[in-house]
Amino acid sequence: EIVMTQSPASLSVSPGEKATLSCRASQSVSSNLAWYQQKPGQAPRLLIYIASTRATGIPARFSGSGSGTEFTLTISSLQSEDFATYYCQQYMRWPSFGGGTKVEIK
Amino acid sequence: EVRLVESGGGLIQPGGSLRLSCAASGLSVSSTYMSWVRQAPGKGLEWVCIIYNDGRTYYADSVRGRFTISRDNSRNTLYLQMNGLRVDDTAVYYCGRVGHGYTIDSWGQGTRVTVSS
């Protein structure tokens, strides 16, 4: 089983600032890494796949980077609608998700 | 536009059975990979199972032998038969279309399953 660890667990950011979220895999997943956004009471939404490819309709302020075991999701200028919980997911082996990073308003 | 609507959740006693449904529109469940993902209360996400367009199925270790994913092509509906339910199966269950690799690019709104005596 590949264990995904996200940090920090929560992040307080002011609107307009940049947010950097980290995800680490217990073994290499190459670029088989996705990011999702989830708001309370809603289903997750796919943001990024293949570590850095934005899904359809995702704004350019969301960017993903990394390969192997270390990955980053960057939100360049936080908008009010971006305050949510973000999950990484590997699909190198049976899919597994990280524990999430909650991005809160500062 | 893809739309997935789950139903069938509810309160069930440990050891009981439940069948979840996911009615699809805007896609054909027989032509794509489909999955169930669950989220325990206040917890993260867990990939439960997947069905390929050729009918092959795969399961998480935690549900193998108890859960069965299937589809009805004529109804364009995905199912999850859950037997031998345990308290730790309590979660919101989402159906989803599998996109690139094993990612979910379209999600239903979820249906809540509570296993409790």
PDB file of C-alpha atoms in Angstrom:
ATOM      1  CA  GLU A   1       0.000   0.000   0.000  1.00  0.00           C
ATOM      2  CA  ILE A   2       1.284   3.444  -0.901  1.00  0.00           C
ATOM      3  CA  VAL A   3       0.733   5.904   1.936  1.00  0.00           C
ATOM      4  CA  MET A   4       0.177   9.541   1.002  1.00  0.00           C
ATOM      5  CA  THR A   5       1.022  12.209   3.569  1.00  0.00           C
ATOM      6  CA  GLN A   6      -0.118  15.798   3.158  1.00  0.00           C
ATOM      7  CA  SER A   7       1.227  18.834   4.936  1.00  0.00           C
ATOM      8  CA  PRO A   8       0.290  21.012   6.575  1.00  0.00           C
ATOM      9  CA  ALA A   9      -3.024  19.659   7.860  1.00  0.00           C
ATOM     10  CA  SER A  10      -4.386  23.185   7.783  1.00  0.00           C
ATOM     11  CA  LEU A  11      -3.256  26.473   6.318  1.00  0.00           C
ATOM     12  CA  SER A  12      -4.493  30.007   6.998  1.00  0.00           C
ATOM     13  CA  VAL A  13      -4.094  32.319   4.037  1.00  0.00           C
ATOM     14  CA  SER A  14      -5.371  35.782   3.197  1.00  0.00           C
ATOM     15  CA  PRO A  15      -7.298  36.300  -0.050  1.00  0.00           C
ATOM     16  CA  GLY A  16      -4.920  37.221  -2.844  1.00  0.00           C
ATOM     17  CA  GLU A  17      -1.971  35.451  -1.245  1.00  0.00           C
ATOM     18  CA  LYS A  18      -0.268  32.313  -2.497  1.00  0.00           C
ATOM     19  CA  ALA A  19      -0.852  28.901  -0.946  1.00  0.00           C
ATOM     20  CA  THR A  20       1.577  25.998  -1.220  1.00  0.00           C
ATOM     21  CA  LEU A  21       0.385  22.514  -0.293  1.00  0.00           C
ATOM     22  CA  SER A  22       2.637  19.467  -0.065  1.00  0.00           C
ATOM     23  CA  CYS A  23       2.057  15.781  -0.642  1.00  0.00           C
ATOM     24  CA  ARG A  24       4.554  12.978  -0.065  1.00  0.00           C
ATOM     25  CA  ALA A  25       4.293   9.369  -1.193  1.00  0.00           C
ATOM     26  CA  SER A  26       5.775   6.472   0.783  1.00  0.00           C
ATOM     27  CA  GLN A  27       7.315   5.179  -2.444  1.00  0.00           C
ATOM     28  CA  SER A  28       7.730   6.543  -5.930  1.00  0.00           C
ATOM     29  CA  VAL A  29       4.506   7.088  -7.852  1.00  0.00           C
ATOM     30  CA  SER A  30       6.273   8.645 -10.844  1.00  0.00           C
ATOM     31  CA  SER A  31       3.818  11.317 -12.104  1.00  0.00           C
ATOM     32  CA  ASN A  32       0.706   9.302 -11.258  1.00  0.00           C
ATOM     33  CA  LEU A  33      -0.587  11.952  -8.898  1.00  0.00           C
ATOM     34  CA  ALA A  34      -3.837  13.919  -8.824  1.00  0.00           C
ATOM     35  CA  TRP A  35      -5.211  16.756  -6.719  1.00  0.00           C
ATOM     36  CA  TYR A  36      -8.829  17.322  -5.739  1.00  0.00           C
ATOM     37  CA  GLN A  37     -10.697  20.172  -4.077  1.00  0.00           C
ATOM     38  CA  GLN A  38     -13.598  19.482  -1.731  1.00  0.00           C
ATOM     39  CA  LYS A  39     -15.938  22.012  -0.153  1.00  0.00           C
ATOM     40  CA  PRO A  40     -18.157  21.140   2.828  1.00  0.00           C
ATOM     41  CA  GLY A  41     -21.155  19.055   1.841  1.00  0.00           C
ATOM     42  CA  GLN A  42     -19.934  18.627  -1.735  1.00  0.00           C
ATOM     43  CA  ALA A  43     -18.226  15.930  -3.712  1.00  0.00           C
ATOM     44  CA  PRO A  44     -14.555  16.375  -4.543  1.00  0.00           C
ATOM     45  CA  ARG A  45     -13.585  18.046  -7.820  1.00  0.00           C
ATOM     46  CA  LEU A  46     -10.597  16.998  -9.892  1.00  0.00           C
ATOM     47  CA  LEU A  47      -8.076  19.811 -10.251  1.00  0.00           C
ATOM     48  CA  ILE A  48      -4.832  18.271 -11.477  1.00  0.00           C
ATOM     49  CA  TYR A  49      -3.741  14.913 -12.907  1.00  0.00           C
ATOM     50  CA  ILE A  50      -0.411  13.524 -14.111  1.00  0.00           C
ATOM     51  CA  ALA A  51       1.029  15.736 -11.343  1.00  0.00           C
ATOM     52  CA  SER A  52       0.786  18.965 -13.341  1.00  0.00           C
ATOM     53  CA  THR A  53      -2.012  18.810 -15.936  1.00  0.00           C
ATOM     54  CA  ARG A  54      -5.034  20.932 -15.105  1.00  0.00           C
ATOM     55  CA  ALA A  55      -8.409  19.258 -15.530  1.00  0.00           C
ATOM     56  CA  THR A  56     -11.036  20.789 -17.786  1.00  0.00           C
ATOM     57  CA  GLY A  57     -12.235  24.171 -16.580  1.00  0.00           C
ATOM     58  CA  ILE A  58      -9.678  24.564 -13.804  1.00  0.00           C
ATOM     59  CA  PRO A  59      -8.273  28.110 -13.566  1.00  0.00           C
ATOM     60  CA  ALA A  60      -4.621  28.741 -14.294  1.00  0.00           C
ATOM     61  CA  ARG A  61      -3.991  29.921 -10.716  1.00  0.00           C
ATOM     62  CA  PHE A  62      -3.905  26.226  -9.769  1.00  0.00           C
ATOM     63  CA  SER A  63      -0.643  24.510 -10.636  1.00  0.00           C
ATOM     64  CA  GLY A  64       0.897  21.196  -9.719  1.00  0.00           C
ATOM     65  CA  SER A  65       4.494  20.076  -9.700  1.00  0.00           C
ATOM     66  CA  GLY A  66       6.728  17.224  -8.611  1.00  0.00           C
ATOM     67  CA  SER A  67       7.426  13.614  -9.418  1.00  0.00           C
ATOM     68  CA  GLY A  68       8.547  10.494  -7.608  1.00  0.00           C
ATOM     69  CA  THR A  69       7.644  11.032  -3.960  1.00  0.00           C
ATOM     70  CA  GLU A  70       7.340  14.805  -3.529  1.00  0.00           C
ATOM     71  CA  PHE A  71       4.521  16.891  -4.966  1.00  0.00           C
ATOM     72  CA  THR A  72       3.211  20.415  -4.593  1.00  0.00           C
ATOM     73  CA  LEU A  73      -0.062  22.142  -5.350  1.00  0.00           C
ATOM     74  CA  THR A  74       0.231  25.901  -5.638  1.00  0.00           C
ATOM     75  CA  ILE A  75      -2.664  28.331  -5.710  1.00  0.00           C
ATOM     76  CA  SER A  76      -1.108  31.535  -6.942  1.00  0.00           C
ATOM     77  CA  SER A  77      -3.646  34.074  -5.673  1.00  0.00           C
ATOM     78  CA  LEU A  78      -6.359  32.707  -3.435  1.00  0.00           C
ATOM     79  CA  GLN A  79      -9.922  33.617  -4.292  1.00  0.00           C
ATOM     80  CA  SER A  80     -12.835  33.329  -1.890  1.00  0.00           C
ATOM     81  CA  GLU A  81     -14.074  30.199  -3.661  1.00  0.00           C
ATOM     82  CA  ASP A  82     -10.723  28.448  -3.133  1.00  0.00           C
ATOM     83  CA  PHE A  83     -11.126  28.017   0.614  1.00  0.00           C
ATOM     84  CA  ALA A  84     -11.662  24.286   0.870  1.00  0.00           C
ATOM     85  CA  THR A  85      -9.931  21.013   1.656  1.00  0.00           C
ATOM     86  CA  TYR A  86      -7.464  19.645  -0.871  1.00  0.00           C
ATOM     87  CA  TYR A  87      -6.549  15.996  -1.324  1.00  0.00           C
ATOM     88  CA  CYS A  88      -3.764  14.365  -3.264  1.00  0.00           C
ATOM     89  CA  GLN A  89      -4.226  10.879  -4.730  1.00  0.00           C
ATOM     90  CA  GLN A  90      -1.735   8.475  -6.230  1.00  0.00           C
ATOM     91  CA  TYR A  91      -2.664   5.998  -8.928  1.00  0.00           C
ATOM     92  CA  MET A  92       0.626   4.204  -9.426  1.00  0.00           C
ATOM     93  CA  ARG A  93      -0.801   1.248  -7.505  1.00  0.00           C
ATOM     94  CA  TRP A  94      -4.270   0.743  -5.994  1.00  0.00           C
ATOM     95  CA  PRO A  95      -5.391   4.367  -5.552  1.00  0.00           C
ATOM     96  CA  SER A  96      -4.874   6.019  -2.214  1.00  0.00           C
ATOM     97  CA  PHE A  97      -5.524   9.526  -0.965  1.00  0.00           C
ATOM     98  CA  GLY A  98      -3.719  11.794   1.439  1.00  0.00           C
ATOM     99  CA  GLY A  99      -5.391  12.998   4.607  1.00  0.00           C
ATOM    100  CA  GLY A 100      -6.089  16.439   3.175  1.00  0.00           C
ATOM    101  CA  THR A 101      -5.042  20.040   3.726  1.00  0.00           C
ATOM    102  CA  LYS A 102      -7.715  22.469   4.822  1.00  0.00           C
ATOM    103  CA  VAL A 103      -7.161  25.971   3.448  1.00  0.00           C
ATOM    104  CA  GLU A 104      -8.839  28.532   5.680  1.00  0.00           C
ATOM    105  CA  ILE A 105      -9.305  32.273   5.505  1.00  0.00           C
ATOM    106  CA  LYS A 106      -6.782  34.232   7.578  1.00  0.00           C
TER     107      LYS A 106
ATOM    108  CA  GLU B   1     -23.039  17.113 -19.463  1.00  0.00           C
ATOM    109  CA  VAL B   2     -22.264  14.160 -17.224  1.00  0.00           C
ATOM    110  CA  ARG B   3     -24.638  13.660 -14.305  1.00  0.00           C
ATOM    111  CA  LEU B   4     -24.388  10.918 -11.684  1.00  0.00           C
ATOM    112  CA  VAL B   5     -27.089  10.470  -9.059  1.00  0.00           C
ATOM    113  CA  GLU B   6     -26.607   8.021  -6.205  1.00  0.00           C
ATOM    114  CA  SER B   7     -29.376   6.516  -4.122  1.00  0.00           C
ATOM    115  CA  GLY B   8     -29.978   3.640  -1.730  1.00  0.00           C
ATOM    116  CA  GLY B   9     -28.122   4.789   1.348  1.00  0.00           C
ATOM    117  CA  GLY B  10     -29.570   4.626   4.840  1.00  0.00           C
ATOM    118  CA  LEU B  11     -29.255   3.209   8.329  1.00  0.00           C
ATOM    119  CA  ILE B  12     -28.465  -0.489   8.522  1.00  0.00           C
ATOM    120  CA  GLN B  13     -27.476  -2.817  11.342  1.00  0.00           C
ATOM    121  CA  PRO B  14     -24.073  -4.495  11.425  1.00  0.00           C
ATOM    122  CA  GLY B  15     -24.092  -7.634   9.324  1.00  0.00           C
ATOM    123  CA  GLY B  16     -26.826  -6.308   7.063  1.00  0.00           C
ATOM    124  CA  SER B  17     -26.899  -5.706   3.322  1.00  0.00           C
ATOM    125  CA  LEU B  18     -27.564  -2.665   1.196  1.00  0.00           C
ATOM    126  CA  ARG B  19     -27.496  -1.930  -2.520  1.00  0.00           C
ATOM    127  CA  LEU B  20     -26.472   1.481  -3.761  1.00  0.00           C
ATOM    128  CA  SER B  21     -27.409   2.740  -7.213  1.00  0.00           C
ATOM    129  CA  CYS B  22     -25.835   5.397  -9.406  1.00  0.00           C
ATOM    130  CA  ALA B  23     -27.968   6.573 -12.318  1.00  0.00           C
ATOM    131  CA  ALA B  24     -25.861   8.060 -15.074  1.00  0.00           C
ATOM    132  CA  SER B  25     -26.633  10.509 -17.854  1.00  0.00           C
ATOM    133  CA  GLY B  26     -24.302  12.112 -20.336  1.00  0.00           C
ATOM    134  CA  LEU B  27     -22.141   9.004 -20.427  1.00  0.00           C
ATOM    135  CA  SER B  28     -22.544   5.275 -20.980  1.00  0.00           C
ATOM    136  CA  VAL B  29     -21.588   3.180 -17.947  1.00  0.00           C
ATOM    137  CA  SER B  30     -20.792   0.285 -20.265  1.00  0.00           C
ATOM    138  CA  SER B  31     -18.231   2.278 -22.242  1.00  0.00           C
ATOM    139  CA  THR B  32     -16.120   3.714 -19.482  1.00  0.00           C
ATOM    140  CA  TYR B  33     -14.475   2.805 -16.211  1.00  0.00           C
ATOM    141  CA  MET B  34     -16.649   3.546 -13.184  1.00  0.00           C
ATOM    142  CA  SER B  35     -15.841   3.510  -9.486  1.00  0.00           C
ATOM    143  CA  TRP B  36     -17.131   3.895  -5.984  1.00  0.00           C
ATOM    144  CA  VAL B  37     -15.203   6.039  -3.493  1.00  0.00           C
ATOM    145  CA  ARG B  38     -16.234   6.546   0.117  1.00  0.00           C
ATOM    146  CA  GLN B  39     -15.584   9.081   2.844  1.00  0.00           C
ATOM    147  CA  ALA B  40     -16.101   8.270   6.498  1.00  0.00           C
ATOM    148  CA  PRO B  41     -17.498  11.100   8.647  1.00  0.00           C
ATOM    149  CA  GLY B  42     -14.887  13.806   9.090  1.00  0.00           C
ATOM    150  CA  LYS B  43     -12.286  11.638   7.368  1.00  0.00           C
ATOM    151  CA  GLY B  44     -10.486  11.388   4.064  1.00  0.00           C
ATOM    152  CA  LEU B  45     -11.317   9.504   0.910  1.00  0.00           C
ATOM    153  CA  GLU B  46     -11.018   5.785   0.221  1.00  0.00           C
ATOM    154  CA  TRP B  47     -11.236   4.176  -3.218  1.00  0.00           C
ATOM    155  CA  VAL B  48     -13.579   1.211  -2.819  1.00  0.00           C
ATOM    156  CA  CYS B  49     -13.836  -0.524  -6.199  1.00  0.00           C
ATOM    157  CA  ILE B  50     -13.764  -0.135  -9.965  1.00  0.00           C
ATOM    158  CA  ILE B  51     -15.420  -1.758 -12.961  1.00  0.00           C
ATOM    159  CA  TYR B  52     -13.763  -1.621 -16.354  1.00  0.00           C
ATOM    160  CA  ASN B  53     -15.636  -1.270 -19.625  1.00  0.00           C
ATOM    161  CA  ASP B  54     -14.805  -4.921 -20.335  1.00  0.00           C
ATOM    162  CA  GLY B  55     -16.461  -5.966 -17.064  1.00  0.00           C
ATOM    163  CA  ARG B  56     -13.396  -6.675 -14.981  1.00  0.00           C
ATOM    164  CA  THR B  57     -13.741  -5.592 -11.370  1.00  0.00           C
ATOM    165  CA  TYR B  58     -11.247  -4.758  -8.640  1.00  0.00           C
ATOM    166  CA  TYR B  59     -11.713  -4.051  -4.953  1.00  0.00           C
ATOM    167  CA  ALA B  60      -9.959  -2.500  -1.988  1.00  0.00           C
ATOM    168  CA  ASP B  61      -8.732  -5.072   0.531  1.00  0.00           C
ATOM    169  CA  SER B  62     -11.145  -3.637   3.099  1.00  0.00           C
ATOM    170  CA  VAL B  63     -14.238  -4.648   1.093  1.00  0.00           C
ATOM    171  CA  ARG B  64     -13.121  -7.570  -1.070  1.00  0.00           C
ATOM    172  CA  GLY B  65     -15.445 -10.522  -0.635  1.00  0.00           C
ATOM    173  CA  ARG B  66     -18.207  -8.370   0.885  1.00  0.00           C
ATOM    174  CA  PHE B  67     -18.923  -5.732  -1.774  1.00  0.00           C
ATOM    175  CA  THR B  68     -19.777  -6.250  -5.447  1.00  0.00           C
ATOM    176  CA  ILE B  69     -19.736  -3.586  -8.143  1.00  0.00           C
ATOM    177  CA  SER B  70     -21.928  -4.145 -11.182  1.00  0.00           C
ATOM    178  CA  ARG B  71     -23.833  -2.269 -13.846  1.00  0.00           C
ATOM    179  CA  ASP B  72     -27.045  -2.489 -15.842  1.00  0.00           C
ATOM    180  CA  ASN B  73     -26.288  -1.225 -19.312  1.00  0.00           C
ATOM    181  CA  SER B  74     -29.959  -0.988 -20.280  1.00  0.00           C
ATOM    182  CA  ARG B  75     -30.644   1.285 -17.313  1.00  0.00           C
ATOM    183  CA  ASN B  76     -27.259   3.036 -17.605  1.00  0.00           C
ATOM    184  CA  THR B  77     -26.873   2.490 -13.886  1.00  0.00           C
ATOM    185  CA  LEU B  78     -23.971   1.449 -11.661  1.00  0.00           C
ATOM    186  CA  TYR B  79     -24.535  -0.561  -8.484  1.00  0.00           C
ATOM    187  CA  LEU B  80     -22.707  -1.411  -5.302  1.00  0.00           C
ATOM    188  CA  GLN B  81     -24.006  -4.448  -3.428  1.00  0.00           C
ATOM    189  CA  MET B  82     -22.740  -4.312   0.139  1.00  0.00           C
ATOM    190  CA  ASN B  83     -23.021  -7.414   2.319  1.00  0.00           C
ATOM    191  CA  GLY B  84     -21.715  -8.111   5.789  1.00  0.00           C
ATOM    192  CA  LEU B  85     -21.712  -4.428   6.628  1.00  0.00           C
ATOM    193  CA  ARG B  86     -19.542  -3.288   9.514  1.00  0.00           C
ATOM    194  CA  VAL B  87     -19.561  -0.155  11.617  1.00  0.00           C
ATOM    195  CA  ASP B  88     -16.433   1.047   9.840  1.00  0.00           C
ATOM    196  CA  ASP B  89     -18.261   0.942   6.489  1.00  0.00           C
ATOM    197  CA  THR B  90     -20.166   4.033   7.671  1.00  0.00           C
ATOM    198  CA  ALA B  91     -19.457   6.724   5.077  1.00  0.00           C
ATOM    199  CA  VAL B  92     -20.750   8.834   2.241  1.00  0.00           C
ATOM    200  CA  TYR B  93     -20.448   6.734  -0.900  1.00  0.00           C
ATOM    201  CA  TYR B  94     -19.720   8.502  -4.184  1.00  0.00           C
ATOM    202  CA  CYS B  95     -19.881   7.009  -7.629  1.00  0.00           C
ATOM    203  CA  GLY B  96     -17.604   8.446 -10.233  1.00  0.00           C
ATOM    204  CA  ARG B  97     -16.379   8.216 -13.775  1.00  0.00           C
ATOM    205  CA  VAL B  98     -12.751   7.227 -14.012  1.00  0.00           C
ATOM    206  CA  GLY B  99     -10.728   9.549 -16.179  1.00  0.00           C
ATOM    207  CA  HIS B 100      -7.003   9.566 -16.822  1.00  0.00           C
ATOM    208  CA  GLY B 101      -5.292   6.755 -15.001  1.00  0.00           C
ATOM    209  CA  TYR B 102      -7.333   6.072 -11.909  1.00  0.00           C
ATOM    210  CA  THR B 103      -8.645   9.566 -11.312  1.00  0.00           C
ATOM    211  CA  ILE B 104     -12.284  10.541 -10.873  1.00  0.00           C
ATOM    212  CA  ASP B 105     -13.239  13.332 -13.245  1.00  0.00           C
ATOM    213  CA  SER B 106     -16.997  13.300 -12.628  1.00  0.00           C
ATOM    214  CA  TRP B 107     -18.591  12.673  -9.243  1.00  0.00           C
ATOM    215  CA  GLY B 108     -22.089  12.082  -7.962  1.00  0.00           C
ATOM    216  CA  GLN B 109     -23.403  13.987  -4.963  1.00  0.00           C
ATOM    217  CA  GLY B 110     -22.989  10.971  -2.677  1.00  0.00           C
ATOM    218  CA  THR B 111     -25.301   8.803  -0.597  1.00  0.00           C
ATOM    219  CA  ARG B 112     -24.852   8.291   3.131  1.00  0.00           C
ATOM    220  CA  VAL B 113     -24.577   4.832   4.654  1.00  0.00           C
ATOM    221  CA  THR B 114     -24.703   4.472   8.428  1.00  0.00           C
ATOM    222  CA  VAL B 115     -23.987   1.080   9.973  1.00  0.00           C
ATOM    223  CA  SER B 116     -25.090   1.041  13.582  1.00  0.00           C
ATOM    224  CA  SER B 117     -27.053  -1.045  16.015  1.00  0.00           C
TER     225      SER B 117
END
